[in-house]
Every structure is written in structure tokens, then in C-alpha cells.
Short mmCIF file of C-alpha atoms in Angstrom, two decimals:
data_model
loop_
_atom_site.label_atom_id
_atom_site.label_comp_id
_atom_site.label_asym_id
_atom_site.label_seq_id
_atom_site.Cartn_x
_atom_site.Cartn_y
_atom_site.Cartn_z
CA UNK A 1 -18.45 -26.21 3.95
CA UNK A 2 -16.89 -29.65 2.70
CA UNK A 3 -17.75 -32.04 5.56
CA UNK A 4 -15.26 -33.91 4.23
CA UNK A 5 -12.83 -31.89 5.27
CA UNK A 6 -13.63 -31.24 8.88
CA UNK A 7 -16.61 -30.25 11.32
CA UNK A 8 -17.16 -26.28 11.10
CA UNK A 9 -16.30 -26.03 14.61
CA UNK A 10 -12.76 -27.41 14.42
CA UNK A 11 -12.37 -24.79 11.29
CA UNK A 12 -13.32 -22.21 13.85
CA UNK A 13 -11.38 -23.22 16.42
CA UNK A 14 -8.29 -22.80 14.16
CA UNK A 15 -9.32 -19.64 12.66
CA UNK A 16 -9.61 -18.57 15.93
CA UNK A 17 -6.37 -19.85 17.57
CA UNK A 18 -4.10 -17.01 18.26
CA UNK A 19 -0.55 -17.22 16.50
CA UNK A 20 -1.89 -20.64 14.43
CA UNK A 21 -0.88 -19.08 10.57
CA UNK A 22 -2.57 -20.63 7.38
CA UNK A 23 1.53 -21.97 6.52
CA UNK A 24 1.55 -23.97 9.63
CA UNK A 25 -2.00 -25.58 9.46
CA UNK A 26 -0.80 -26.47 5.50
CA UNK A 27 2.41 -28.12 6.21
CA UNK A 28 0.67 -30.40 9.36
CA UNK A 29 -2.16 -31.30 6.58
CA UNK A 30 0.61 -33.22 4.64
CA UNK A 31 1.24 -35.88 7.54
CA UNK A 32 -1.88 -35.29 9.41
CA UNK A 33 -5.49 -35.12 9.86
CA UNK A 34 -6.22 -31.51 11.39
CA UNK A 35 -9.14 -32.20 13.63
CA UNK A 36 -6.78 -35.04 14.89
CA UNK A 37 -5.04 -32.28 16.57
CA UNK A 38 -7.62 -31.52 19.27
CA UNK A 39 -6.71 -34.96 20.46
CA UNK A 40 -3.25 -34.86 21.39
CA UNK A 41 -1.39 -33.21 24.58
CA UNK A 42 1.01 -30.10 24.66
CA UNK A 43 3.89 -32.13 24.32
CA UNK A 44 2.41 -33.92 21.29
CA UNK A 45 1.10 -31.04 19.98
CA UNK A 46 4.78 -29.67 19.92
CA UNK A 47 6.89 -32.54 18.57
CA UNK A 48 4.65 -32.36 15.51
CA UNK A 49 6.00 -28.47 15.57
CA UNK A 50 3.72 -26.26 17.17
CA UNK A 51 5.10 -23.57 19.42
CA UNK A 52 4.00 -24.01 22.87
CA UNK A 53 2.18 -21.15 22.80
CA UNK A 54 -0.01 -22.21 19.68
CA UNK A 55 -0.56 -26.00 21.19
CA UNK A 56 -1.47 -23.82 24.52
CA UNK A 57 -3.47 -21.58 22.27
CA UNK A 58 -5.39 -24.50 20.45
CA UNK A 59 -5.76 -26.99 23.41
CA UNK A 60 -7.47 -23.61 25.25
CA UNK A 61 -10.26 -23.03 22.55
CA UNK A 62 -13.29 -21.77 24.16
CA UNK A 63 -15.75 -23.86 22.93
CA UNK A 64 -18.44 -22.10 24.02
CA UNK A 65 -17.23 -19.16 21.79
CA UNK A 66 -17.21 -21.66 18.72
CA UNK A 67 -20.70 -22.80 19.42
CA UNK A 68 -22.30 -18.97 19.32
CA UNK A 69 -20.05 -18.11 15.91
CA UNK A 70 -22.09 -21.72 14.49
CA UNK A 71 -25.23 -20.40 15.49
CA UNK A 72 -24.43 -16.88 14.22
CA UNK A 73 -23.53 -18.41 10.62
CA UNK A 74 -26.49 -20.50 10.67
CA UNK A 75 -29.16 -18.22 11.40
CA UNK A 76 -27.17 -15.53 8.59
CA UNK A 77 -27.58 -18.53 5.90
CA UNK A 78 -23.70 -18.31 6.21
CA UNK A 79 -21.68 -20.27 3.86
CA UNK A 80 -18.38 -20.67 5.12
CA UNK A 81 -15.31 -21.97 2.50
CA UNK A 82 -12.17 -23.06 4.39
CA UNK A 83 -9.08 -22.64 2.55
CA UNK A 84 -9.27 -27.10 2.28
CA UNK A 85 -12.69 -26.87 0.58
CA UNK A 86 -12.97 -27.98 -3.25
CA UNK A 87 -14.77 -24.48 -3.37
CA UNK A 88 -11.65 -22.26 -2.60
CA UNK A 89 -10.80 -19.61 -5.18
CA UNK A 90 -7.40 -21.25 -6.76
CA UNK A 91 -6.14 -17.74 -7.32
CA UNK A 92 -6.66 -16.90 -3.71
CA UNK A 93 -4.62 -19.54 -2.48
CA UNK A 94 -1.51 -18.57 -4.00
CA UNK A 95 -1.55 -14.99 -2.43
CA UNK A 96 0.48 -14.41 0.80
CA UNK A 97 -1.44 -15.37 4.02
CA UNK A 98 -4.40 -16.29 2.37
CA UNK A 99 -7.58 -16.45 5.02
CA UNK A 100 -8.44 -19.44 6.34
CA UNK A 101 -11.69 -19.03 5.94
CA UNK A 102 -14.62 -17.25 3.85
CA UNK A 103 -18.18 -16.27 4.88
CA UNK A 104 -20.25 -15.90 2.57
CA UNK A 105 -23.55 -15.09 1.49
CA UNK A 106 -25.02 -15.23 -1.76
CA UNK A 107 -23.73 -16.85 -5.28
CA UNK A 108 -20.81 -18.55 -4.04
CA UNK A 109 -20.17 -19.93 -7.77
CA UNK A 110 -19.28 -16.79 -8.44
CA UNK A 111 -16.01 -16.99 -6.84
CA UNK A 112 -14.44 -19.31 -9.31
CA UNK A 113 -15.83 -16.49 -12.63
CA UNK A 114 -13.60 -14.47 -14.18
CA UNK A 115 -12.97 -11.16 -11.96
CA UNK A 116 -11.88 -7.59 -12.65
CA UNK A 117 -11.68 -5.30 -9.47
CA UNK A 118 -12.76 -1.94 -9.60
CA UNK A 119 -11.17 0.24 -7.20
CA UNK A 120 -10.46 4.15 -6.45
CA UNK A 121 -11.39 7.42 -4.16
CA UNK A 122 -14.61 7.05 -1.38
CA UNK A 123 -14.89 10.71 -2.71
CA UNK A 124 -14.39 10.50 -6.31
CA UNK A 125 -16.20 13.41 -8.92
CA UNK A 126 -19.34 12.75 -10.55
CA UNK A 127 -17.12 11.46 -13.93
CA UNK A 128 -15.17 9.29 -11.87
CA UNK A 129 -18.46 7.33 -10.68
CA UNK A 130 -19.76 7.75 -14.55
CA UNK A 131 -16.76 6.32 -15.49
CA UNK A 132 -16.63 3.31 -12.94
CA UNK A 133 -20.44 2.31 -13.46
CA UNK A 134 -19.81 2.14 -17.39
CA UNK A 135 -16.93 0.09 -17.15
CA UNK A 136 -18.38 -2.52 -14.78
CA UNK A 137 -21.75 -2.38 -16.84
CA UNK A 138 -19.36 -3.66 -19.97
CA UNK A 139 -17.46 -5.89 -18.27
CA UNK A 140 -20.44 -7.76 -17.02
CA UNK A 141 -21.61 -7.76 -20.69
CA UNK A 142 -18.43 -9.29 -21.53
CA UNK A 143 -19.25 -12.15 -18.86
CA UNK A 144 -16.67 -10.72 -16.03
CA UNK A 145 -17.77 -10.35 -13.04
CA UNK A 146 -16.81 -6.97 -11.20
CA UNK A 147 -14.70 -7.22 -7.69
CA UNK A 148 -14.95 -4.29 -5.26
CA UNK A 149 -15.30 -3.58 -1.38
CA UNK A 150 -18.42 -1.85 -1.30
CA UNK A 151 -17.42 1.62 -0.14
CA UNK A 152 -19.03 4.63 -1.28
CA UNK A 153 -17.82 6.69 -4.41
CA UNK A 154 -15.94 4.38 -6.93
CA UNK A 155 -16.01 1.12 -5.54
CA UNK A 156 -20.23 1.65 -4.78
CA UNK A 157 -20.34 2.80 -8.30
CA UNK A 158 -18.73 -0.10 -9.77
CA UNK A 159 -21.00 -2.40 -7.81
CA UNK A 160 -24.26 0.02 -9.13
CA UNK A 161 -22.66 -0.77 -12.69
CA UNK A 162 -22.39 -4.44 -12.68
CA UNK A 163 -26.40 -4.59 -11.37
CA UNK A 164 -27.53 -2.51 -13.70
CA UNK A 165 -27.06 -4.88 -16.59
CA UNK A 166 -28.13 -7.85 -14.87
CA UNK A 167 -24.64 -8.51 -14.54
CA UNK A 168 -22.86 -10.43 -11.70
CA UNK A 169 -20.64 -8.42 -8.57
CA UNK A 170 -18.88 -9.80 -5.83
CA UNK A 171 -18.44 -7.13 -2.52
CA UNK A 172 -15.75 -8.13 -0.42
CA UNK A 173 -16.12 -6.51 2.97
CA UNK A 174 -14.23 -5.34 6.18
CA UNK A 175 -16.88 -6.55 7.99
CA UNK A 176 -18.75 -9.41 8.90
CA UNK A 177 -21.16 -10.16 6.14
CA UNK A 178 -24.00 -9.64 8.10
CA UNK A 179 -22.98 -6.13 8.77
CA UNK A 180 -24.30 -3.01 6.86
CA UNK A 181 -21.40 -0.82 6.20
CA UNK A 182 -21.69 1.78 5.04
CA UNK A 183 -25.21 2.33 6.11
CA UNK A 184 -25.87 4.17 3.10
CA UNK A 185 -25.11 1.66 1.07
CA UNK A 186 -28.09 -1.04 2.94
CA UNK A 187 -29.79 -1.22 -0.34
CA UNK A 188 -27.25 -1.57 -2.38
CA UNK A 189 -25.69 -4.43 -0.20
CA UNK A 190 -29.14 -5.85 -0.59
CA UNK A 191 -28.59 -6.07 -4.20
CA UNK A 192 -25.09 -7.29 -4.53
CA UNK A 193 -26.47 -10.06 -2.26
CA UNK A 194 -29.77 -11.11 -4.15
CA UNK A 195 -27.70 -11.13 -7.35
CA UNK A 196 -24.14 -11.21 -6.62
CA UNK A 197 -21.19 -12.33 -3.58
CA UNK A 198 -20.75 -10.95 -0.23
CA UNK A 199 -17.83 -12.50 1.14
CA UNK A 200 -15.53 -11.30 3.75
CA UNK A 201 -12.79 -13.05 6.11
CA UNK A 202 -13.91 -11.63 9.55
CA UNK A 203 -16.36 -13.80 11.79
CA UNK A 204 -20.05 -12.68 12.11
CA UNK A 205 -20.90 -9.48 13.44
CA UNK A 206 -16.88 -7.73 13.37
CA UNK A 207 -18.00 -4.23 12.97
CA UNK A 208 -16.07 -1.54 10.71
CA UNK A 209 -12.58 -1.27 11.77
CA UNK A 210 -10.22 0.82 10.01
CA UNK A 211 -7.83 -1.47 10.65
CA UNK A 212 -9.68 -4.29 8.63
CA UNK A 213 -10.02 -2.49 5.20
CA UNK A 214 -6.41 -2.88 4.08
CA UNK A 215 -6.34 -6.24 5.09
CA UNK A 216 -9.51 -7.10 2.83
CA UNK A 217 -7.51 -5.38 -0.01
CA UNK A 218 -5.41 -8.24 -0.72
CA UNK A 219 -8.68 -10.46 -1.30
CA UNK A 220 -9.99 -8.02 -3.91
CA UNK A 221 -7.13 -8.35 -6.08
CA UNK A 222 -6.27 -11.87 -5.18
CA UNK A 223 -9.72 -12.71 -6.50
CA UNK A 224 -9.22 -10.88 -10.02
CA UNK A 225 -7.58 -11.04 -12.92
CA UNK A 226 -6.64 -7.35 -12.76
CA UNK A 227 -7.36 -4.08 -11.16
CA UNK A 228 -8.71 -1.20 -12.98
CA UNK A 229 -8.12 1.90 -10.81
CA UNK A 230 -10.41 4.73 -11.75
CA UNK A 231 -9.96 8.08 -9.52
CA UNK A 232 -7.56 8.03 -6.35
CA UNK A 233 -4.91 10.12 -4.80
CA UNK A 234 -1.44 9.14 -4.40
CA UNK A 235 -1.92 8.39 -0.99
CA UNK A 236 -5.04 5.58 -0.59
CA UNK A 237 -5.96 2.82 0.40
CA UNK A 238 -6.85 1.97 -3.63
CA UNK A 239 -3.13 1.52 -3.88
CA UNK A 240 -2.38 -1.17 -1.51
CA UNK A 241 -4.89 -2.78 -3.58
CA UNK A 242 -2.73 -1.95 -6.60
CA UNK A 243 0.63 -3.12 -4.40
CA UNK A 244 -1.28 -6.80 -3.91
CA UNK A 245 -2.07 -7.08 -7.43
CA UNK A 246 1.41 -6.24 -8.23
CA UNK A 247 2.83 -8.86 -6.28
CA UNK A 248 0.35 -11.39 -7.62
CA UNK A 249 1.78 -10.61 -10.80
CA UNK A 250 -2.00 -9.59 -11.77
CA UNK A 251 -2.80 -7.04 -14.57
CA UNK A 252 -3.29 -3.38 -13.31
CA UNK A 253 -5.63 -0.86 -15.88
CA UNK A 254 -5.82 2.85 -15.22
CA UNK A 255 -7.84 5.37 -16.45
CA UNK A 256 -6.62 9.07 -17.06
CA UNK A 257 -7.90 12.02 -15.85
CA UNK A 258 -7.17 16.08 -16.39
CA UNK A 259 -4.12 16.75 -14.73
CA UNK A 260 -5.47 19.26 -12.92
CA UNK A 261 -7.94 17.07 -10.83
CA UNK A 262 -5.64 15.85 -7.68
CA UNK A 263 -7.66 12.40 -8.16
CA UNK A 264 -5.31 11.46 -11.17
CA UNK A 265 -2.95 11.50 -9.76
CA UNK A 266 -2.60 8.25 -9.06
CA UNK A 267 -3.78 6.67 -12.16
CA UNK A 268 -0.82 9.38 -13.65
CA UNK A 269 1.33 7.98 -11.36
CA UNK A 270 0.69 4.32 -12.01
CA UNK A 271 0.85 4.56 -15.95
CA UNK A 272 4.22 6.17 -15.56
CA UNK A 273 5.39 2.97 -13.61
CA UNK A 274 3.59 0.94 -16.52
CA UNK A 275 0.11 0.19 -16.05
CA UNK A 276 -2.35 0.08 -18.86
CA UNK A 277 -3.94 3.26 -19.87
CA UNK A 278 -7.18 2.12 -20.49
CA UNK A 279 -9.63 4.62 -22.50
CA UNK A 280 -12.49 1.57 -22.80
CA UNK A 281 -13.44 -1.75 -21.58
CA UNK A 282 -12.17 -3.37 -25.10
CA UNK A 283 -8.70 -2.46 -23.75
CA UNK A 284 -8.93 -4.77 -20.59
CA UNK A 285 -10.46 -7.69 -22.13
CA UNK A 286 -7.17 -7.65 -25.02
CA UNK A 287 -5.12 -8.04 -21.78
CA UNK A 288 -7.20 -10.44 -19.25
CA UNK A 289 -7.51 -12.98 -22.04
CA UNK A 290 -3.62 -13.61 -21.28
CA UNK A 291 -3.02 -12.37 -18.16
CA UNK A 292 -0.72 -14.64 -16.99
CA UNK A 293 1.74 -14.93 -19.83
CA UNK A 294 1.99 -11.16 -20.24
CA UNK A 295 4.95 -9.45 -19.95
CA UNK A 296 3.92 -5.79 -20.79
CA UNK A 297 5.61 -4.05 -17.55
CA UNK A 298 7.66 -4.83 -14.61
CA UNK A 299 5.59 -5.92 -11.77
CA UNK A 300 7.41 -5.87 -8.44
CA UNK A 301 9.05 -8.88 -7.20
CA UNK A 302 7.12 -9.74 -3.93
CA UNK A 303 9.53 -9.01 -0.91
CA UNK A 304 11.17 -11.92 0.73
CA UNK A 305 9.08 -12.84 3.90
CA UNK A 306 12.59 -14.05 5.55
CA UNK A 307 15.86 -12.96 7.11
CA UNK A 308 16.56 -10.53 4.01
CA UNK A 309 13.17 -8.53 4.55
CA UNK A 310 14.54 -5.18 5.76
CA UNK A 311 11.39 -4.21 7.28
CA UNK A 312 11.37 -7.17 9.39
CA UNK A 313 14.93 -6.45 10.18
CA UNK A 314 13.88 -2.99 11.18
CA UNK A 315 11.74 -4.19 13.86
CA UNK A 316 12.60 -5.51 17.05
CA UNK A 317 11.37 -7.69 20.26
CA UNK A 318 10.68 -4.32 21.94
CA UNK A 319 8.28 -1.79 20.96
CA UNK A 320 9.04 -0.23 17.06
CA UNK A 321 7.62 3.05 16.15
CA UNK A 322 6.32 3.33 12.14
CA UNK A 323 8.97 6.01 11.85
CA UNK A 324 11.46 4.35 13.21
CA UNK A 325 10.70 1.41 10.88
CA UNK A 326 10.81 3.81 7.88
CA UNK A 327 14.10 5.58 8.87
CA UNK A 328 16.45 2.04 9.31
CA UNK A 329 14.71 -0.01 6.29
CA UNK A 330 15.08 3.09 4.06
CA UNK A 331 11.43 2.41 2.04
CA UNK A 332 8.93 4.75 0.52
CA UNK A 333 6.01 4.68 3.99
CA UNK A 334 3.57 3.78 1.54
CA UNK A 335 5.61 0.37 0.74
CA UNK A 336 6.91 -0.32 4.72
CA UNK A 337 2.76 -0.07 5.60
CA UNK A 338 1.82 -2.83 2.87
CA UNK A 339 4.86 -4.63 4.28
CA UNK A 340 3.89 -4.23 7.55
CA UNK A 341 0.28 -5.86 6.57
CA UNK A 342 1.89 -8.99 4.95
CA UNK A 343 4.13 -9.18 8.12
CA UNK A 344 1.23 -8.84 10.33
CA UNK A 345 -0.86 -11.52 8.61
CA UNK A 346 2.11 -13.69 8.31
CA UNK A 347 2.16 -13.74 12.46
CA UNK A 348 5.70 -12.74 12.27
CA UNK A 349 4.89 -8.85 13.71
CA UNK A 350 2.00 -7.82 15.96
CA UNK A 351 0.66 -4.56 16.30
CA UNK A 352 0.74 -2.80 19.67
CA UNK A 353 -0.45 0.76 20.74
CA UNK A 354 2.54 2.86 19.65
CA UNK A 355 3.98 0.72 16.97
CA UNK A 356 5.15 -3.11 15.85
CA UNK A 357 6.77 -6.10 17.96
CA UNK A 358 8.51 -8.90 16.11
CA UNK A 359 7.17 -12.55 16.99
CA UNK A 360 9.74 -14.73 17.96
CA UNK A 361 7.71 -17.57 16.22
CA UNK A 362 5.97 -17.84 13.08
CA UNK A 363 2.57 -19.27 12.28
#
């Protein structure tokens, strides 16, 4: 971390404030220093435009909480990258609700290489792996570095791939990066992290939470220049990954399959909508080379986070069930759940037992 920037425990303490969002710590950066703010009252606190909950929030930090996450990244050999720090991915800025912070471990110049994520079914067919492993193993030969999350079938594959010809990997977890998930894949984290990136946004020791795995999606693809999908069903988790590309106006690649095998049909479904059918790796790097200028399909225009979001709309102050959400904003389940993840991360909806809650306040 940049010392420059700010003691690791203040970065902490924000990262750890309930309700504090990554746009509210931004705008207060432009008129003032951030570990400044430990040293002002509530009411201060508030004219510069905190709620009062988030100036009660920060002014209540348990320090003593702070202290064991410092000694938790310093006995890992923990890097941690704060959103402020010179060593921030540019790309990953620019997504929505960016995380404030990165732990890492490993070759943290890595996260500044050129990226293609590799992404598809935990239980893809023996071709689907083939196919994963030989494209990462040519993209690394190409000097990309392959993206994935490290979960078993395609994305483990992909990860295999990119060792195997000395090449370079990033995993980006659900975990904390000092967590083995899944076991089986121990040695192979070992790898990644003797010649590659683990990186992951959740504090030391967060254990596998289902809950976390979509969220770490939007890193993946935030990271990359593009998303190759190899095997998935309609209905994954390989597609929110696909969604967040999408509205990063990033590249998305898929590869074919038989039409009889139910894991094409995604990557059927996705060329129909106007990915890239890729057949080989030479058909990425034509497209990565000008990823930002090209126009080939219609990417979706990111929804708008404010008053005209109808899933937002669709919520209210009082408990909102997923189907009820559906039913009034109208939207394909697949799309209100990605939506739903933004909103979440945005602190403008929380997440209770039987459904959603809108915030009154944003962070």
C-alpha cells in the first residue's frame, strides 16, 4: 500500500464502515484529506455530507477489529491496493462500485498486463476443459495473461492452461486470499500464487459464501479486455460475468459447441446476441488489439443507477420479495439479479432474509 496515501488502518476502517460507498469516499477526496475524517465530530462529519448513520458508523470503528485484520495481512505477506494507490488497475476503476480495496498475494504487476478472462460451467465435459486449457496456454504465448476465479471445471482449467506454458494467471477469489477454496484445487492455488495473482476484495479469512461469487464476477471482467466463455448453461453464474463485461463495453468471445450438449447453450445463445464466435486464439487477439474502438455488436447500455432504474423503483422501504421485484419491473430474472448486485454494492438496497430493502441513503 501507498503510504502516501493513508495508514492501512484508516483504509480498513473505511472498508469496513457500514453504508460508507467507494462514490462517497471519492467525492470527499476532492476537498479533503480522508484520514482527516477520523478527526472531526458527528456534526462535522455531516456538514461535509455524510449521513448520520455513516459519520456514526465511522466515528464507531472498532479499532481493535482493524488491528487483528493488520496482523492477519501481515503475517499472509498481504499486499493490499486501495482504490487511491498508483497501483490500482485503471480499468477497474471505471466499473460500477469498484472495491475499495485489493488483497493480494503474489505478482501484483500483473494487474496492470493485458487480461483475457476465461470463464464457463464448474461441470464442464472433458472438451470443454481441453478447450479452455489450450486457449489460455496460447494466450499466454501471445503475452496475455489469463483472468479466472479459480473454480473447478473451466475456470480451473484455464488457470492449468496459462501454467503450463510458463505463462502468467491471475485467480480472483470469493474468498479471502488466504483461503483454499475449493480444497481440491490447494495445489493449484499454490501455483497460480508462485507464478501468477491471487487477489480478492474480501478481508482475510471470509470463507466461501455463495453469496460472494457473483460479486467477484464483476472484478474478473473489469480486469480484462474481454471474456471468452467456453461451456455454460443458460442459467450461470458465467453469465453475470458476461452481463459485467457487457456493461464495461468489454469484448465477449464464445466458443461453439454441438447443439446437442445443454452446455452450449449459452455460448449459442450469446453469439446470437453478437458475440464473437471464436474457433482459435488468433480470433481474440484480431479483436483485443482494438478493443475499445470496436463497434462489432451492440453491447448493453449500463442501466441508470438513479430514479429511472425500474428495479430500484420496484423495491420498497419494506421488505421486497425477488418475485415481486421481477413481476412490477417487468425484466428477464436473470437481468433484475445482476441489477440487484450493482444495487447492492452501490448501498442503495440491502439484502434481508426474504428479499431486498431500499436504503434511504446512498454511499
Amino acid at each position: 500500500m501507498d503510504q502516501s496515501s493513508g495508514k492501512l488502518a484508516h483504509w480498513l476502517a473505511f472498508y469496513m464502515c457500514k453504508g460508507l460507498g467507494i462514490k462517497t469516499l471519492l467525492a470527499l477526496s476532492q476537498t479533503h484529506s480522508l484520514v482527516s475524517l477520523f478527526d472531526l465530530s458527528s456534526n462535522e462529519l455531516q456538514q461535509l455530507g455524510l449521513t448520520a448513520n455513516q459519520a456514526s458508523n465511522l466515528l464507531g470503528t472498532n479499532w481493535q477489529q482493524v488491528d487483528y485484520y493488520q496482523q492477519q495481512i501481515m503475517q499472509n505477506n498481504i499486499t493490499v491496493i486501495c482504490f487511491f494507490d498508483a497501483l490500482y488497475p485503471t480499468d477497474l476503476k471505471q466499473i460500477a462500485s469498484a472495491p475499495l480495496l485489493l488483497f493480494c498475494k503474489g505478482d501484483t504487476s500483473l494487474l496492470s498486463s493485458p487480461q483475457i478472462a476465461i470463464v464457463g460451467s464448474r461441470n464442464a465435459t472433458p472438451t470443454g476443459l481441453e478447450i479452455a486449457s489450450e486457449f489460455a496456454y496460447q494466450l499466454t504465448l501471445a503475452g496475455i495473461t489469463v483472468t479466472s476465479g479459480m473454480a473447478r471445471g473451466i475456470d480451473g482449467a484455464a488457470h492449468k492452461g496459462a501454467l503450463a506454458g510458463s505463462g502468467k494467471t491471475i485467480a480472483v477469489l470469493g474468498t479471502g486470499v488466504d483461503i483454499y477454496y475449493p480444497k481440491r484445487h490447494k495445489l493449484l492455488t499454490d501455483q497460480v500464487l508462485e507464478h501468477g495473482l491471487l487477489i480478492s476484495e474480501f478481508l482475510p479469512g471470509t470463507a466461501a459464501n455463495a453469496h460472494n461469487f457473483p460479486r467477484r464476477n464483476r472484478i474478473i471482467s473489469g480486469l480484462s479486455l474481454g471474456v471468452l466463455i467456453v461451456e455454460a448453461e443458460i442459467k450461470s453464474g458465467s453469465l453475470i460475468t458476461v452481463r459485467y463485461a457487457l456493461e464495461q463495453n468489454k469484448e465477449v468471445f464464445a466458443v461453439p459447441g454441438s447443439i446437442k450438449n445443454p452446455l452450449a447453450q449459452a455460448s449459442h445463445f450469446l453469439i446470437k446476441q453478437g458475440a464473437k464466435l471464436v474457433e482459435n486464439v488468433t480470433d481474440i487477439l484480431d479483436e483485443v488489439s482494438f478493443s475499445y474502438q470496436s463497434g462489432l455488436y451492440n453491447k448493453d447500455e449500463p442501466v441508470n443507477e438513479e430514479s429511472d432504474c425500474e428495479v430500484l423503483n420496484s423495491i420498497g422501504f419494506e421488505v421486497t420479495s425477488v418475485d415481486d421485484i421481477v413481476r412490477r419491473a417487468q425484466w428477464p430474472i436473470d437481468k433484475v439479479l445482476a441489477r440487484l448486485l450493482d444495487l447492492e454494492l452501490d448501498d442503495q438496497i440491502e439484502r434481508v432474509l426474504d428479499g431486498y430493502i431500499k436504503l434511504s441513503t446512498r454511499g
